[in-house]
CSV table of C-alpha atoms and ligand atoms in Angstrom, one decimal:
chain,number,residue,atom,x,y,z
A,95,MET,CA,-28.5,-2.7,4.3
A,96,ALA,CA,-26.7,-5.5,1.3
A,97,ALA,CA,-23.7,-6.8,2.3
A,98,PRO,CA,-20.7,-5.1,0.4
A,99,LEU,CA,-20.0,-6.2,-3.0
A,100,PHE,CA,-16.9,-7.4,-3.8
A,101,LEU,CA,-14.9,-5.5,-6.6
A,102,VAL,CA,-11.5,-7.8,-8.2
A,103,PRO,CA,-9.9,-6.8,-11.2
A,104,CYS,CA,-10.9,-9.2,-14.3
A,105,ASP,CA,-8.8,-11.9,-16.4
A,106,PRO,CA,-6.8,-9.3,-19.3
A,107,LEU,CA,-7.6,-12.4,-21.4
A,108,VAL,CA,-11.6,-13.6,-20.2
A,109,PRO,CA,-12.8,-10.3,-18.9
A,110,ARG,CA,-15.9,-12.1,-17.5
A,111,LEU,CA,-13.9,-13.7,-14.7
A,112,PRO,CA,-11.6,-12.7,-12.0
A,113,ASP,CA,-7.6,-12.3,-12.9
A,114,GLU,CA,-6.1,-15.2,-11.4
A,115,HIS,CA,-3.8,-13.4,-8.5
A,116,TYR,CA,-7.3,-12.8,-7.3
A,117,ALA,CA,-9.6,-15.6,-8.0
A,118,ARG,CA,-9.0,-17.1,-4.8
A,119,GLU,CA,-10.3,-14.7,-3.2
A,120,ALA,CA,-13.1,-14.2,-5.3
A,121,VAL,CA,-14.4,-17.4,-3.8
A,122,ALA,CA,-14.2,-16.7,-0.3
A,123,ALA,CA,-15.9,-13.7,-1.1
A,124,ARG,CA,-18.8,-15.8,-2.6
A,125,ASP,CA,-18.5,-18.7,0.3
A,126,ALA,CA,-18.7,-15.9,2.6
A,127,GLY,CA,-22.1,-14.7,1.2
A,128,LEU,CA,-20.9,-11.2,-0.5
A,129,ALA,CA,-21.7,-10.6,-4.2
A,130,VAL,CA,-18.6,-10.3,-6.7
A,131,ALA,CA,-17.7,-8.3,-9.6
A,132,VAL,CA,-15.1,-7.7,-12.1
A,133,VAL,CA,-13.6,-4.1,-13.1
A,134,ASP,CA,-11.4,-3.6,-15.2
A,135,HIS,CA,-8.1,-2.1,-13.9
A,136,ASP,CA,-6.8,-1.2,-17.6
A,137,ALA,CA,-9.6,0.5,-18.0
A,138,ILE,CA,-9.9,2.3,-14.7
A,139,VAL,CA,-5.7,3.5,-15.5
A,140,ALA,CA,-7.3,4.6,-18.3
A,141,GLY,CA,-9.6,6.7,-17.1
A,142,ASP,CA,-12.4,4.5,-19.5
A,143,LEU,CA,-14.4,4.5,-16.3
A,144,ARG,CA,-17.9,3.1,-18.4
A,145,GLU,CA,-16.3,0.1,-19.9
A,146,ALA,CA,-13.9,-0.1,-16.6
A,147,LEU,CA,-17.7,-0.9,-14.9
A,148,ARG,CA,-19.3,-2.3,-17.9
A,149,ARG,CA,-19.5,-6.1,-15.6
A,150,VAL,CA,-20.6,-3.9,-12.5
A,151,PRO,CA,-24.7,-4.8,-11.9
A,152,ASP,CA,-26.8,-1.5,-11.3
A,153,SER,CA,-28.5,-1.3,-7.9
A,154,ASP,CA,-31.9,0.2,-7.4
A,155,VAL,CA,-30.8,0.2,-3.4
A,156,GLU,CA,-27.5,2.4,-2.4
A,157,ARG,CA,-25.1,-0.6,-1.7
A,158,THR,CA,-21.5,-0.5,-0.7
A,159,ALA,CA,-18.2,-2.1,-2.2
A,160,TRP,CA,-14.8,-3.0,-0.8
A,161,TYR,CA,-12.3,-3.1,-4.3
A,162,ARG,CA,-9.5,-5.7,-3.6
A,163,GLY,CA,-6.9,-5.4,-6.7
A,164,TRP,CA,-4.1,-4.0,-8.1
A,165,MET,CA,-2.4,-1.0,-6.8
A,166,LEU,CA,-4.3,2.6,-8.1
A,167,SER,CA,-3.1,6.0,-7.8
A,168,SER,CA,-5.1,7.9,-5.5
A,169,SER,CA,-6.4,9.9,-8.5
A,170,ALA,CA,-7.3,7.0,-10.4
A,171,TYR,CA,-9.2,5.2,-7.2
A,172,SER,CA,-10.7,8.4,-6.7
A,173,ARG,CA,-12.1,8.8,-10.5
A,174,LEU,CA,-13.3,4.8,-9.6
A,175,GLY,CA,-15.1,6.0,-6.8
A,176,ALA,CA,-17.0,9.5,-8.3
A,177,ALA,CA,-18.4,6.3,-11.1
A,178,LEU,CA,-19.1,3.6,-8.2
A,179,GLU,CA,-21.0,6.8,-6.4
A,180,ALA,CA,-23.0,7.1,-10.0
A,181,ARG,CA,-24.0,3.8,-10.2
A,182,GLY,CA,-25.6,3.4,-6.2
A,183,LEU,CA,-22.1,2.0,-4.9
A,184,ARG,CA,-20.2,3.6,-2.0
A,185,LEU,CA,-17.0,2.7,-1.6
A,186,LEU,CA,-16.5,1.3,2.0
A,187,THR,CA,-13.0,3.1,2.0
A,188,GLY,CA,-13.3,6.6,0.4
A,189,PRO,CA,-10.8,8.4,-1.5
A,190,ALA,CA,-9.6,10.3,1.3
A,191,ASP,CA,-9.0,7.4,3.5
A,192,TYR,CA,-7.5,5.4,0.8
A,193,ARG,CA,-4.8,8.7,0.3
A,194,ALA,CA,-4.2,8.4,3.8
A,195,ALA,CA,-3.7,4.7,4.0
A,196,HIS,CA,-1.3,4.5,1.0
A,197,GLU,CA,0.9,7.6,0.5
A,198,LEU,CA,3.2,8.1,3.2
A,199,PRO,CA,2.8,11.5,3.7
A,200,GLY,CA,-0.9,10.5,4.4
A,201,TRP,CA,0.2,8.2,7.6
A,202,TYR,CA,3.2,9.4,8.6
A,203,ASP,CA,2.3,11.6,11.0
A,204,THR,CA,0.5,9.2,12.5
A,205,PHE,CA,2.8,6.6,13.0
A,206,ALA,CA,5.6,8.8,13.6
A,207,ALA,CA,6.4,7.4,17.3
A,208,SER,CA,6.9,3.7,15.4
A,209,THR,CA,8.3,4.4,11.8
A,210,PRO,CA,12.0,5.1,11.0
A,211,ALA,CA,11.9,9.4,10.9
A,212,SER,CA,10.7,10.7,7.4
A,213,ALA,CA,11.0,13.8,4.8
A,214,TRP,CA,9.4,14.5,1.4
A,215,LEU,CA,9.0,16.7,-1.4
A,216,PRO,CA,6.0,16.8,-3.8
A,217,TRP,CA,7.9,15.9,-7.5
A,218,GLU,CA,7.0,15.3,-10.6
A,219,PRO,CA,7.3,11.8,-12.8
A,220,GLY,CA,10.4,12.0,-15.4
A,221,ARG,CA,12.0,15.5,-13.6
A,222,THR,CA,15.7,15.2,-13.1
A,223,PRO,CA,16.3,16.4,-9.1
A,224,THR,CA,19.6,18.6,-8.5
A,225,SER,CA,21.4,18.4,-5.1
A,226,ALA,CA,19.3,21.8,-4.4
A,227,ASP,CA,16.4,19.8,-4.8
A,228,VAL,CA,17.8,17.4,-2.3
A,229,GLY,CA,19.8,19.1,0.3
A,230,PRO,CA,16.7,21.0,2.1
A,231,LEU,CA,15.2,17.1,1.6
A,232,ILE,CA,17.6,15.8,3.0
A,233,GLU,CA,18.3,19.0,5.4
A,234,ALA,CA,14.0,18.6,6.8
A,235,LEU,CA,15.3,15.0,8.3
A,236,GLY,CA,16.6,16.1,11.0
A,237,GLY,CA,16.5,19.7,11.5
A,238,GLY,CA,20.5,19.9,10.0
A,239,PRO,CA,22.3,18.1,7.5
A,240,ALA,CA,21.1,14.3,9.0
A,241,GLY,CA,24.7,11.9,8.4
A,242,GLY,CA,24.0,8.0,8.3
A,243,PRO,CA,22.7,5.8,6.2
A,244,GLY,CA,19.0,6.4,4.5
A,245,VAL,CA,16.7,4.5,2.3
A,246,VAL,CA,14.8,6.7,-0.7
A,247,LYS,CA,11.2,5.6,-2.3
A,248,ASP,CA,8.5,7.8,-4.1
A,249,TYR,CA,5.2,8.2,-1.5
A,250,VAL,CA,3.9,4.5,-2.5
A,251,LYS,CA,7.0,2.4,-3.6
A,252,SER,CA,10.8,1.8,-3.1
A,253,ARG,CA,13.1,0.3,-6.1
A,254,LYS,CA,14.4,-2.4,-2.9
A,255,HIS,CA,15.4,-4.1,-6.0
A,256,GLU,CA,17.9,-1.8,-6.9
A,257,TRP,CA,19.1,-0.9,-3.6
A,258,ASP,CA,22.5,-0.1,-4.3
A,259,GLU,CA,21.7,1.8,-7.2
A,260,ALA,CA,17.9,3.7,-6.5
A,261,CYS,CA,16.9,2.8,-2.4
A,262,PHE,CA,19.7,3.0,0.1
A,263,VAL,CA,21.9,6.6,1.1
A,264,PRO,CA,25.4,5.2,3.1
A,265,ASP,CA,25.8,8.4,4.3
A,266,LEU,CA,22.7,11.2,3.7
A,267,ALA,CA,25.2,14.1,4.3
A,268,ASP,CA,27.0,13.1,1.3
A,269,THR,CA,24.3,15.4,-0.4
A,270,GLU,CA,25.7,14.3,-4.3
A,271,ALA,CA,25.8,10.8,-3.5
A,272,ALA,CA,22.1,11.1,-2.3
A,273,THR,CA,20.9,12.7,-5.1
A,274,ARG,CA,22.6,10.2,-7.9
A,275,VAL,CA,20.1,7.7,-5.7
A,276,ILE,CA,17.1,9.5,-5.8
A,277,ALA,CA,17.5,10.6,-9.3
A,278,ARG,CA,18.1,7.2,-10.0
A,279,MET,CA,15.1,6.0,-8.5
A,280,VAL,CA,12.9,8.9,-9.9
A,281,GLU,CA,13.9,7.5,-13.4
A,282,LEU,CA,13.2,3.9,-12.8
A,283,GLN,CA,9.9,4.6,-11.1
A,284,GLY,CA,9.7,6.4,-14.7
A,285,ASP,CA,5.5,7.7,-15.0
A,286,ASP,CA,4.5,5.7,-12.2
A,287,LEU,CA,6.4,7.8,-9.6
A,288,ALA,CA,3.6,7.8,-7.0
A,289,GLY,CA,3.6,11.8,-5.3
A,290,GLY,CA,7.1,12.8,-4.8
A,291,ILE,CA,10.1,11.8,-3.0
A,292,VAL,CA,10.4,10.3,0.4
A,293,VAL,CA,14.4,10.0,2.1
A,294,ARG,CA,14.2,8.0,5.6
A,295,VAL,CA,16.7,7.2,8.3
A,296,PHE,CA,17.7,3.7,7.6
A,297,GLU,CA,17.3,2.0,10.9
A,298,GLN,CA,18.7,-1.8,11.3
A,299,PHE,CA,16.6,-4.6,11.8
A,300,ALA,CA,17.3,-7.8,12.6
A,301,PRO,CA,17.6,-9.9,9.5
A,302,ASP,CA,16.2,-13.6,8.5
A,303,ASP,CA,18.0,-16.3,7.3
A,304,GLY,CA,18.3,-14.5,4.1
A,305,GLY,CA,19.5,-11.4,5.4
A,306,ARG,CA,15.9,-9.8,4.5
A,307,ALA,CA,14.0,-7.5,7.4
A,308,GLN,CA,11.8,-10.2,9.1
A,309,GLU,CA,8.9,-7.8,8.0
A,310,VAL,CA,5.4,-9.6,9.5
A,311,ARG,CA,2.0,-8.1,7.5
A,312,VAL,CA,-0.9,-7.6,9.9
A,313,TRP,CA,-4.0,-6.7,8.5
A,314,TRP,CA,-6.4,-4.4,10.1
A,315,VAL,CA,-10.1,-4.3,9.3
A,316,GLY,CA,-12.3,-1.5,11.5
A,317,GLY,CA,-9.2,-0.9,13.5
A,318,ALA,CA,-9.4,-5.0,14.8
A,319,PRO,CA,-6.0,-7.3,13.7
A,320,VAL,CA,-7.9,-9.7,11.4
A,321,LEU,CA,-5.1,-11.6,9.9
A,322,VAL,CA,-1.1,-11.6,10.1
A,323,THR,CA,0.5,-13.3,7.8
A,324,PRO,CA,5.0,-13.5,6.4
A,325,HIS,CA,5.5,-10.0,4.0
A,326,PRO,CA,4.6,-11.9,0.6
A,327,ASP,CA,8.5,-11.6,-0.4
A,328,ALA,CA,9.3,-13.6,2.8
A,329,GLY,CA,9.2,-16.4,0.9
A,330,ALA,CA,8.1,-20.0,2.8
A,331,GLY,CA,8.7,-20.1,5.9
A,332,GLY,CA,8.1,-16.5,6.6
A,333,ALA,CA,7.7,-15.1,10.1
A,334,ALA,CA,3.7,-13.7,11.1
A,335,GLU,CA,4.2,-13.5,14.9
A,336,VAL,CA,4.0,-10.2,16.4
A,337,PRO,CA,3.5,-9.9,20.5
A,338,ALA,CA,0.7,-8.4,21.4
A,339,GLU,CA,1.6,-5.4,23.0
A,340,VAL,CA,2.9,-4.2,19.7
A,341,LEU,CA,-0.3,-4.8,18.2
A,342,ASP,CA,-2.0,-3.1,20.9
A,343,ALA,CA,0.3,0.3,20.3
A,344,VAL,CA,0.2,-0.1,16.5
A,345,GLY,CA,-3.6,-0.5,16.7
A,346,ALA,CA,-4.2,3.1,18.5
A,347,SER,CA,-2.6,4.4,15.5
A,348,VAL,CA,-4.3,2.1,12.6
A,349,ARG,CA,-7.4,3.7,14.7
A,350,ALA,CA,-6.3,7.2,14.8
A,351,LEU,CA,-6.0,6.6,11.0
A,352,GLY,CA,-9.4,5.9,10.4
A,353,ALA,CA,-8.9,3.8,7.2
A,354,PRO,CA,-11.0,1.2,7.3
A,355,PHE,CA,-9.0,-1.5,5.9
A,356,VAL,CA,-5.0,-1.2,6.4
A,357,THR,CA,-2.4,-3.1,6.3
A,358,THR,CA,1.1,-2.5,8.3
A,359,ASP,CA,4.3,-4.0,7.9
A,360,LEU,CA,6.2,-4.3,11.5
A,361,ALA,CA,9.5,-5.6,11.6
A,362,PRO,CA,11.9,-6.0,14.9
A,363,ARG,CA,14.9,-4.1,15.0
A,364,THR,CA,18.3,-5.6,16.0
A,365,ASP,CA,18.0,-3.9,19.3
A,366,GLY,CA,14.3,-5.9,19.7
A,367,ALA,CA,12.2,-2.9,18.9
A,368,TRP,CA,9.4,-3.4,16.8
A,369,ARG,CA,9.0,-0.7,14.1
A,370,VAL,CA,6.4,0.2,11.1
A,371,ILE,CA,7.8,0.1,8.1
A,372,GLU,CA,4.7,1.1,6.1
A,373,VAL,CA,1.5,1.2,6.0
A,374,GLY,CA,-1.1,0.5,2.5
A,375,ASP,CA,-4.1,0.0,2.1
A,376,GLY,CA,-5.6,-3.2,2.6
A,377,GLN,CA,-7.6,-3.1,-0.6
A,378,VAL,CA,-4.5,-3.1,-2.7
A,379,SER,CA,-1.7,-4.7,-0.6
A,380,ASP,CA,-1.1,-8.2,-1.7
A,381,LEU,CA,-1.6,-11.6,0.7
A,382,PRO,CA,1.4,-13.8,0.6
A,383,GLY,CA,0.6,-16.8,-2.7
A,384,GLY,CA,0.0,-19.5,0.3
A,385,GLN,CA,-2.4,-17.5,2.4
A,386,GLU,CA,-5.8,-18.9,2.7
A,387,PRO,CA,-8.2,-15.5,2.1
A,388,GLY,CA,-11.3,-17.3,3.8
A,389,VAL,CA,-10.4,-15.1,7.5
A,390,LEU,CA,-9.8,-11.8,5.7
A,391,VAL,CA,-13.0,-11.7,3.4
A,392,GLU,CA,-15.3,-13.0,6.4
A,393,ALA,CA,-14.0,-9.7,8.1
A,394,LEU,CA,-14.6,-7.7,4.8
A,395,ALA,CA,-18.3,-9.3,4.7
A,396,GLY,CA,-19.1,-8.8,8.1
A,397,VAL,CA,-18.1,-4.8,8.1
A,398,SER,CA,-20.2,-1.8,9.1
A,399,VAL,CA,-18.9,1.2,8.5
A,400,PRO,CA,-20.9,3.9,8.8
A,401,GLY,CA,-21.6,6.2,6.2
A,402,PRO,CA,-21.7,10.1,6.0
A,403,ALA,CA,-24.5,11.2,8.0
B,173,ADP,N1,14.4,3.2,7.2
B,173,ADP,C1,14.6,2.1,6.7
B,173,ADP,N2,15.6,1.0,7.3
B,173,ADP,C2,16.3,0.3,6.6
B,173,ADP,N3,15.3,-0.6,5.9
B,173,ADP,C3,14.6,0.0,5.4
B,173,ADP,C4,13.6,1.4,5.7
B,173,ADP,N4,12.6,1.5,4.3
B,173,ADP,C5,12.7,0.3,4.1
B,173,ADP,N5,13.6,-0.8,4.2
B,173,ADP,C6,13.7,-1.6,4.0
B,173,ADP,O1,13.2,-1.6,2.7
B,173,ADP,C7,11.8,-2.4,2.0
B,173,ADP,C8,11.2,-2.0,0.8
B,173,ADP,O2,11.0,-0.3,1.9
B,173,ADP,P1,9.4,0.0,1.5
B,173,ADP,O3,9.2,0.9,2.4
B,173,ADP,O4,8.9,-1.5,2.6
B,173,ADP,O5,8.9,-0.2,0.2
B,173,ADP,P2,8.0,-0.7,-0.7
B,173,ADP,O6,6.8,0.0,-0.5
B,173,ADP,O7,8.5,-0.4,-2.1
B,173,ADP,O8,8.0,-2.2,-0.1
B,173,ADP,C9,11.4,-2.9,3.5
B,173,ADP,O9,10.7,-3.9,3.3
B,173,ADP,C10,13.2,-2.9,4.2
B,173,ADP,O10,13.5,-4.3,4.3
B,174,MG,MG1,7.1,-2.5,1.6
């Protein structure tokens, strides 16, 4: 079968070229023997798939494709997948696998032993939660009125840059205070609120020099750890090492999840235990700015994921 096609977002100003953010990966993909085509991210989001795929070549033989680009909602990814199918192109990460890796409720059970305890509630963008909504959600976190600090986010993203206002809950037993933080998170996410509300038990991660968790991103292709990078937010000198036994344990969960291209953000707690902070679909996970993309793209070029029988 032909090598997968490598789809990247186009530059909004020069639409025949890859967006600058993905230009190095596009070059690396060509170097690895992949054909590269651009898709129009804004048109995908707007639901205009004809326009979005205008520059994707037609193919007579069935071909597979990777997407590497800006995050898409699970429903937008699904529409992209369907429009590509109509052109004889099958995304190697199918829509169900994308959702499973991209949204916390999709991966949580598989990683439950190695990630902070979490509870969630489907929620519509723009609707303001009250304590009557939040109380039962927090109770679901520990089977009772869980006390102690917590962290809130939607199914995909947090408002970590508005930590005190819209991310961190000092005491989950204080339902009114938790409701204020969650309501602010929902408000700030606006129309981008993904799926619903997630509440997580806060765990104490070992801080780096800047006080951040020492988060390391592991990139998994076909269930194998092909690249370990600092978290993109860590800046220069971020940690990029994970003990082998941690990789083995997390790898078992990644393989159980089944999605073919996944990232896991891992960090050590102050007690030394390594934890999974979040899982992501590898296609929409950011590489740190200084990271050479060759190794990753070569792994993607070599993958052959069995299709439906
Ligand atoms: N349960 C938790 N306990 C302590 N810190 C957390 C917890 N969850 C997230 N964090 C901190 O908040 C940051 C953002 O959370 P994360 O789930 O990665 O959201 P985002 O998708 O916005 O990156 C993490 O990088 C980590 O430092
Ligand atoms: Mg994160």
